[in-house]
Coordinates of C-alpha atoms and ligand atoms in Angstrom, one line a residue:
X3 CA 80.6 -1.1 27.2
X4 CA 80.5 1.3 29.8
X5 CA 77.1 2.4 31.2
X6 CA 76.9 5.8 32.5
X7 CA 73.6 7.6 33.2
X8 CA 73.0 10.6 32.3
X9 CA 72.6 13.2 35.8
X10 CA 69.0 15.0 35.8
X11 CA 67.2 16.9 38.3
X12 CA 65.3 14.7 40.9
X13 CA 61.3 15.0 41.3
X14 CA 58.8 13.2 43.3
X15 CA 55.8 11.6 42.1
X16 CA 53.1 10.8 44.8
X17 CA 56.5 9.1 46.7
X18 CA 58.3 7.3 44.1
X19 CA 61.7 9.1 43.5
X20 CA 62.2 10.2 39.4
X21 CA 65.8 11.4 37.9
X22 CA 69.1 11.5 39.5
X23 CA 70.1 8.0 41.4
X24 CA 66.1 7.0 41.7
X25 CA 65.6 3.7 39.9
X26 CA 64.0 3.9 36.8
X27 CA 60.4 3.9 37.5
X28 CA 57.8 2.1 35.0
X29 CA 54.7 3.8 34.2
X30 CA 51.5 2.9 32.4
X31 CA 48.1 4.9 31.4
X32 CA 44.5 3.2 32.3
X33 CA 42.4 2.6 29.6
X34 CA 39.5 2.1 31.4
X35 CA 37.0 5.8 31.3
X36 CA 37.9 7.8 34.1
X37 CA 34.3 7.8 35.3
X38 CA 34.4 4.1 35.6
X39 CA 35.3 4.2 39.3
X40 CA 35.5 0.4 39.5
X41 CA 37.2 -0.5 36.5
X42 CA 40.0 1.8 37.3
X43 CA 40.9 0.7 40.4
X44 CA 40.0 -2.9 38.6
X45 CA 43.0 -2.1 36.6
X46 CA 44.9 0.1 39.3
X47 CA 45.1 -3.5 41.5
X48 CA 46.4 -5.6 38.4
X49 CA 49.0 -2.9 37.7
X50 CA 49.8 -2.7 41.1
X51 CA 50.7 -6.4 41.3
X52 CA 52.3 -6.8 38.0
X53 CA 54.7 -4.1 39.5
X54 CA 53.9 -0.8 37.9
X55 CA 55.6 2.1 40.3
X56 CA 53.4 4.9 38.6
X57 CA 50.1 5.4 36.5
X58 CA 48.1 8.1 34.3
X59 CA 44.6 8.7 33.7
X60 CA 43.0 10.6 31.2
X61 CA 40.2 13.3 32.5
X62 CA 38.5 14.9 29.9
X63 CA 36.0 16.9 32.0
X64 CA 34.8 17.4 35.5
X65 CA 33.1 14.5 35.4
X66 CA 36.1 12.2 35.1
X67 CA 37.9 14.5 37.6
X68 CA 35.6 14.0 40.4
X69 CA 36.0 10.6 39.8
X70 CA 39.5 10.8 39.8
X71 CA 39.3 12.2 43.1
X72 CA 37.7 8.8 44.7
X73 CA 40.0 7.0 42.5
X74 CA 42.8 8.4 44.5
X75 CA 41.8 7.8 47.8
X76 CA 41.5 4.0 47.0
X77 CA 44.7 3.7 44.7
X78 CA 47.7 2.0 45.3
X79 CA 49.8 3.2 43.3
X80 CA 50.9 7.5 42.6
X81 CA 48.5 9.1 40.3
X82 CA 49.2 11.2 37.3
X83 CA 46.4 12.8 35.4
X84 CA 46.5 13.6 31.7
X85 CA 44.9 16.5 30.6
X86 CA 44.6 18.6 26.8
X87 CA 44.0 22.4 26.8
X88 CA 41.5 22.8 29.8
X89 CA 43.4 24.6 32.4
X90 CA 40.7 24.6 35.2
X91 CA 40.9 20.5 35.4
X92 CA 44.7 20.4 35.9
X93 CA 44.1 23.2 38.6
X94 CA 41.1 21.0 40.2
X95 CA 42.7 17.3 40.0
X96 CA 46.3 19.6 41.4
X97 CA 44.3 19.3 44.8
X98 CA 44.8 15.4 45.1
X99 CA 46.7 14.2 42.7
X100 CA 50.6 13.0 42.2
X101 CA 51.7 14.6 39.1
X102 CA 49.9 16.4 36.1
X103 CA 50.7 15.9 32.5
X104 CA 50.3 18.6 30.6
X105 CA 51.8 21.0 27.4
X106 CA 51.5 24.6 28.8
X107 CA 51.5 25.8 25.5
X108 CA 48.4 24.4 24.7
X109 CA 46.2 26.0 28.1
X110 CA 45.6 29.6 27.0
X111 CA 47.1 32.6 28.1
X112 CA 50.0 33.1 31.1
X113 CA 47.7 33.4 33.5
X114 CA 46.3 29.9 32.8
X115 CA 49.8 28.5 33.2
X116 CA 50.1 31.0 36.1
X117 CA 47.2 29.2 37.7
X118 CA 48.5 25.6 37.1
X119 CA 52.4 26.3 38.2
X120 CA 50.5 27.6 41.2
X121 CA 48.5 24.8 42.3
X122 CA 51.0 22.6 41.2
X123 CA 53.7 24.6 43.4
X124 CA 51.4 24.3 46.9
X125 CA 51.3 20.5 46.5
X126 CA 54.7 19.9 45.2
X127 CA 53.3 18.1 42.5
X128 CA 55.6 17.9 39.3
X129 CA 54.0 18.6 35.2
X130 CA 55.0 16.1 33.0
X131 CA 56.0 17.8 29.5
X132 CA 54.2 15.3 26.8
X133 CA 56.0 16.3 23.4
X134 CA 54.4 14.5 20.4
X135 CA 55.4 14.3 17.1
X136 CA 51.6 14.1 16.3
X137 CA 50.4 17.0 18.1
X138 CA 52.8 19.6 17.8
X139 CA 51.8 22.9 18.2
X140 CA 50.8 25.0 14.8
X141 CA 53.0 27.1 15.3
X142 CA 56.0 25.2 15.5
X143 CA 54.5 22.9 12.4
X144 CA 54.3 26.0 10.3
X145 CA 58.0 26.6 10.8
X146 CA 60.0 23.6 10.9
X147 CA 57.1 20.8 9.4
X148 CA 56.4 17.8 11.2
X149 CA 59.7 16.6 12.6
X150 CA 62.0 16.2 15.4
X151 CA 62.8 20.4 15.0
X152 CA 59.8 21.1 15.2
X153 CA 59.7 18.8 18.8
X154 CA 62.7 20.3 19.8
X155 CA 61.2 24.3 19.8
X156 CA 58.0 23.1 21.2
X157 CA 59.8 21.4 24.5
X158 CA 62.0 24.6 24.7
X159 CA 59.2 26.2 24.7
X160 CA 57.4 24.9 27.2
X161 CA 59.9 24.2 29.6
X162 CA 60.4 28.0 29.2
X163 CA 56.8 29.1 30.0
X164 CA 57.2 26.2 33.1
X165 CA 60.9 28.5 34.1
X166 CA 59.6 32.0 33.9
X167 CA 57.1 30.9 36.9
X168 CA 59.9 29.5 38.4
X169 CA 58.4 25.5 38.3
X170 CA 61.5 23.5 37.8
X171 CA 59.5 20.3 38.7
X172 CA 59.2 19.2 35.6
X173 CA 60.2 15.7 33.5
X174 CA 59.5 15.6 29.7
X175 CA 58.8 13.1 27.0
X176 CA 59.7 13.7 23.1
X177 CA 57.7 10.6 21.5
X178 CA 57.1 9.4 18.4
X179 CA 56.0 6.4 16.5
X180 CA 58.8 6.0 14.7
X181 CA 61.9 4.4 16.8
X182 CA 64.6 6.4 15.1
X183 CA 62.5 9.6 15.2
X184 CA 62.0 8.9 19.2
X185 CA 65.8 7.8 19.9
X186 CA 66.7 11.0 17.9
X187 CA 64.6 13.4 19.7
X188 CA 65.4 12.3 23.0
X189 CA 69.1 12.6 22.4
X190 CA 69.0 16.1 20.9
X191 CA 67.7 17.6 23.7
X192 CA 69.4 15.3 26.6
X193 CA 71.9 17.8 26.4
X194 CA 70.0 21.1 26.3
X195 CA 68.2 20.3 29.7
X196 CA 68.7 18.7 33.3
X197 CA 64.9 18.0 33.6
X198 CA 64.3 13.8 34.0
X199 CA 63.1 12.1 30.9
X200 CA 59.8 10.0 31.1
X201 CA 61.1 7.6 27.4
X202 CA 58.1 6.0 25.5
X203 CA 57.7 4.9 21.4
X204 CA 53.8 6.3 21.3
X205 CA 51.5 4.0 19.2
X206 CA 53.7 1.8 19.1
X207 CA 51.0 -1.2 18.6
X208 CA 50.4 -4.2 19.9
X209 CA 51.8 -6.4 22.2
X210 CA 54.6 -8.0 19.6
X211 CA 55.6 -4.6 17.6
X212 CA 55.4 -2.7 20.4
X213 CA 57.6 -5.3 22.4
X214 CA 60.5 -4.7 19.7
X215 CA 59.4 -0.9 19.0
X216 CA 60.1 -0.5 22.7
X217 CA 63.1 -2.9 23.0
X218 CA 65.0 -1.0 20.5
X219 CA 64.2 2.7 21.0
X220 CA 64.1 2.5 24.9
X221 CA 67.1 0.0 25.0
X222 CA 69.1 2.1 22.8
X223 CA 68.5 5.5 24.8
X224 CA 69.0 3.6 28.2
X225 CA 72.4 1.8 27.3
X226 CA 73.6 5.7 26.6
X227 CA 72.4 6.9 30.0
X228 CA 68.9 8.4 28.9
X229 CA 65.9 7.8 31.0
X230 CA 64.7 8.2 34.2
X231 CA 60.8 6.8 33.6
X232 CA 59.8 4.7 30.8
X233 CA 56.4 3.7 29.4
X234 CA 55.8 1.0 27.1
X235 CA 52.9 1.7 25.3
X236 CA 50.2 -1.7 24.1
X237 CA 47.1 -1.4 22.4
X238 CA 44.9 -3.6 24.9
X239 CA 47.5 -4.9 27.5
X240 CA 48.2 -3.6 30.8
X241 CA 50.6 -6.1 33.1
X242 CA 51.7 -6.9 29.8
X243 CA 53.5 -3.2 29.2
X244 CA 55.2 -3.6 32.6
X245 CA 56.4 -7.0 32.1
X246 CA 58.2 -5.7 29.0
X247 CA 59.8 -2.6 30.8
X248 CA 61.1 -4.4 33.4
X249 CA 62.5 -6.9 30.7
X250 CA 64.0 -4.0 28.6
X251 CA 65.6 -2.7 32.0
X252 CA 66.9 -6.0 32.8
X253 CA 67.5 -7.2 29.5
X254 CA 69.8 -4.3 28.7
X255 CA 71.5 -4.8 32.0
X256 CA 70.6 -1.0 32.9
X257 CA 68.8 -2.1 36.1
X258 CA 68.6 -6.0 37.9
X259 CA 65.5 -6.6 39.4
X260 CA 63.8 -10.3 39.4
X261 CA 65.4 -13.6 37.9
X262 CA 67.3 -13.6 34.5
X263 CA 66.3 -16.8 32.9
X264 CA 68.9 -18.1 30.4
X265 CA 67.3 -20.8 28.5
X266 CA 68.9 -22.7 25.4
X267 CA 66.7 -22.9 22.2
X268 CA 67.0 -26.8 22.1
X269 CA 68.2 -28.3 19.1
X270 CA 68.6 -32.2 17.8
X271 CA 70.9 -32.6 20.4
X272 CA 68.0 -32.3 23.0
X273 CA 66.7 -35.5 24.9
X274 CA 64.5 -34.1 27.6
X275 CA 61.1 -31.8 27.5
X276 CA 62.9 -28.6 28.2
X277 CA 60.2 -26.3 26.4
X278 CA 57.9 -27.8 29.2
X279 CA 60.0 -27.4 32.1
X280 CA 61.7 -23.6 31.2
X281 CA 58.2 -22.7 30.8
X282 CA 56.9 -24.2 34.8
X283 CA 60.2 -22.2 35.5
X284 CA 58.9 -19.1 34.8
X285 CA 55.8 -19.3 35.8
X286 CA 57.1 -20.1 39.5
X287 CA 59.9 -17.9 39.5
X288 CA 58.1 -14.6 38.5
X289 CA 57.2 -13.3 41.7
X290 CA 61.1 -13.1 42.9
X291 CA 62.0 -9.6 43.3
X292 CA 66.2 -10.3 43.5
X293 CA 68.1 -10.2 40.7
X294 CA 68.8 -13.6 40.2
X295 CA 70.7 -15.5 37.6
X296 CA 69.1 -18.7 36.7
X297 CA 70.0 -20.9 33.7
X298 CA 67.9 -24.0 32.0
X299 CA 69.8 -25.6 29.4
X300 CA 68.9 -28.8 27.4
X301 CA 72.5 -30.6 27.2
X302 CA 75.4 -30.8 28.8
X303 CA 77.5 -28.6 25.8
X304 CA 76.7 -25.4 27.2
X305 CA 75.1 -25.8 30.0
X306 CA 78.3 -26.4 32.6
X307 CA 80.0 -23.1 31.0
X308 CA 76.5 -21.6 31.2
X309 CA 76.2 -23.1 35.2
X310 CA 79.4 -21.1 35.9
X311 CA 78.3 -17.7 35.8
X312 CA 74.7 -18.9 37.1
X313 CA 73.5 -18.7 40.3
X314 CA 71.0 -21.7 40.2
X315 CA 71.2 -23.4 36.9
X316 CA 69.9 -27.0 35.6
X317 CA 71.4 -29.5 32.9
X318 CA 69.5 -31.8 31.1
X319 CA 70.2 -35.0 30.0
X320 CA 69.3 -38.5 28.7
X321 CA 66.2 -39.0 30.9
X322 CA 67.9 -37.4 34.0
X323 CA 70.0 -34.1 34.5
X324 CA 72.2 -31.9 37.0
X325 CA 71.2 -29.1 39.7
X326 CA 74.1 -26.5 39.9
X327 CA 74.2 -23.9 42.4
X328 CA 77.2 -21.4 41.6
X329 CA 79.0 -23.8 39.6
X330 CA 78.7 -26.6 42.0
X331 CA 77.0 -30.0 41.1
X332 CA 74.2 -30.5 44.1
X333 CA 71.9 -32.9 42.4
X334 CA 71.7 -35.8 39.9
X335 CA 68.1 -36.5 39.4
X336 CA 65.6 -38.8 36.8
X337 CA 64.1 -36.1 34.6
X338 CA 60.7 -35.6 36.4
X339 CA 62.3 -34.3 39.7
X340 CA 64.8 -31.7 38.3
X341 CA 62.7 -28.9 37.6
X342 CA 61.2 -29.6 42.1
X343 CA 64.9 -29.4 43.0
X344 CA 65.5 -26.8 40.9
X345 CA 62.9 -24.4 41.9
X346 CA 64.0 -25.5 45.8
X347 CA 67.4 -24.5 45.3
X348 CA 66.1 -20.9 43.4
X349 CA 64.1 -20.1 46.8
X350 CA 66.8 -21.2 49.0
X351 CA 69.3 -19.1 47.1
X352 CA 66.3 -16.2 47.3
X353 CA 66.4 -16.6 51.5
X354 CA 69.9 -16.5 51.4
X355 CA 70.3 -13.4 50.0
X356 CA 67.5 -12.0 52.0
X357 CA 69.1 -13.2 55.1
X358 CA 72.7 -11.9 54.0
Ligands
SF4_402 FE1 71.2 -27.8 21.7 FE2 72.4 -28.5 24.0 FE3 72.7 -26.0 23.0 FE4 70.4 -26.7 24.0 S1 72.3 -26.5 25.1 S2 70.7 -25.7 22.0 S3 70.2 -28.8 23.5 S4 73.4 -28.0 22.1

């Protein structure tokens, strides 16, 4: 299967590249209060280190964006604020921030958009287009019920208010609860605009629905070229939702970043603790940013064909085992010192490719 990505505009949030050739960024939203100076930037660190590129706050008054304001100064990571039908926030938090979500359609008259685009426009900050099925405008409700139409008109719509101002900046989300819903809306209008798509199943629940609700809506979309940012939405996690993007990007061999671990799921055939060893494996390995091949199999029956396309792979057997780098037998070892060599050859193959 052929991958081809789908060509949008380019924007720039707070640094990180989003659309055209840019990687696909992963984003996630604080859930800390906004007020909460120290437990944002608590959580900003974590996310920060778990690997997030980009992340959004809620502000729901001036409260939360004055606070947002010392936030910035002291985040590592590009800031987007979120913000429902208060026009005067968005224009504030424009001042200092990285990007502003925001439905123009819900701020009041022209001139309230007028003000945004403006403020927006100075900084070169982009507006993020949030389109959800559960709060689409009335009046698109009333005409076409609660569906993907009705999602449709309302991102024409206000993309369209964005365009008469002449703000182009813009990237847009069409989400949903529902993963057929989401992969349909995002595909309708793929075609209808050049504007980057930020993908995401809203709601999608906790860590194991929304693991496979994000697995198959985002991994279907991405293997047909759609998707330039991509949140994957947890009640209660945080690293967590990363972890899971960057698996989905991985997994669906849309972008390499970090080790692929192929692991066997043992069977009767097994004579070794592999379940103990795979999981010391990925515990050490997770802080390797190259994409890296790795393979940990419990027998010999798959694991040489397995070795072959492996960078760094090991094969258990009867109390003792193999170390393969790139198909090539470099250690027999007892049992308890595979797993050392193993992780010795992973780093050496790491500093190789660093060196190269
Ligand atoms: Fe079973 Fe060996 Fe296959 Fe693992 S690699 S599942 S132990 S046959």
């Amino acid at each position: 299967m052929a991958y081809t990505r789908f060509k949008t505009k380019q924007i720039n949030v707070g640094g990180v590249l989003v659309g055209g050739d840019a990687p696909i960024s992963t984003q996630s939203m604080l859930f800390s209060k906004t007020r909460d100076i120290k437990g944002c930037l608590d959580q900003l660190n974590r996310l920060y280190f778990a690997g997030a590129d980009i992340v959004r706050l809620a502000c729901l008054d001036m409260a939360d964006a004055r606070a947002l304001k010392e936030i910035k100064a002291q985040s590592p990571l590009p800031l987007i604020v979120d913000i429902h039908f208060n026009y005067k926030l968005a224009v504030f938090c424009a001042e200092f921030i990285d990007g502003v979500r925001i439905n123009p359609g819900n701020i009041g008259s022209k001139d309230n958009i007028k003000e945004v685009v403006k403020a927006c426009k100075e900084r070169k900050i982009p507006i993020r287009i949030g389109i959800n099925h559960g709060s689409i405008e009335k009046q698109f409700a009333d005409r076409y019920g609660y569906g993907i139409e009705a999602m449709l008109a309302s991102a024409q719509y206000n993309i369209k208010l964005l365009e008469d101002f002449d703000f182009t900046d813009i990237k847009i989300s069409m989400k949903t609860s529902d993963t057929q819903k989401t992969i349909e809306a995002y595909e309708r209008l793929r075609p209808l605009v050049s504007y980057p798509f930020h993908l995401g199943v809203t709601e999608a629940g906790t860590k194991f629905h929304s693991t496979i609700k994000s697995s198959i809506a985002l991994g279907n979309l991405l293997l047909k070229g759609i998707g330039d940012t991509m949140r994957v939405s947890m009640t209660g996690e945080l690293e967590e939702e990363i972890r899971v993007a960057k698996a989905i990007l991985q997994d669906s061999g849309v972008q390499k970043s970090g080790i692929n671990i192929i692991s066997c799921p043992t069977c009767g055939r097994i004579q070794s603790d592999l379940v103990k060893a795979i999981k010391i494996v990925e515990e050490k390995v997770k802080h390797i940013k190259e994409p890296l091949n790795i393979s940990v199999m419990g027998c010999v029956v798959n694991a040489l064909g397995e070795a072959k396309g492996a960078d760094v792979a090991i094969a258990f057997g009867k109390g003792q085992g193999l170390v393969i780098r790139h198909g090539e037998v470099v250690a027999k070892l007892k049992e308890n010192e595979l797993v050392d060599r193993f992780l010795q050859e992973v780093e050496d193959e790491v500093r190789v490719r660093k060196e190269a």
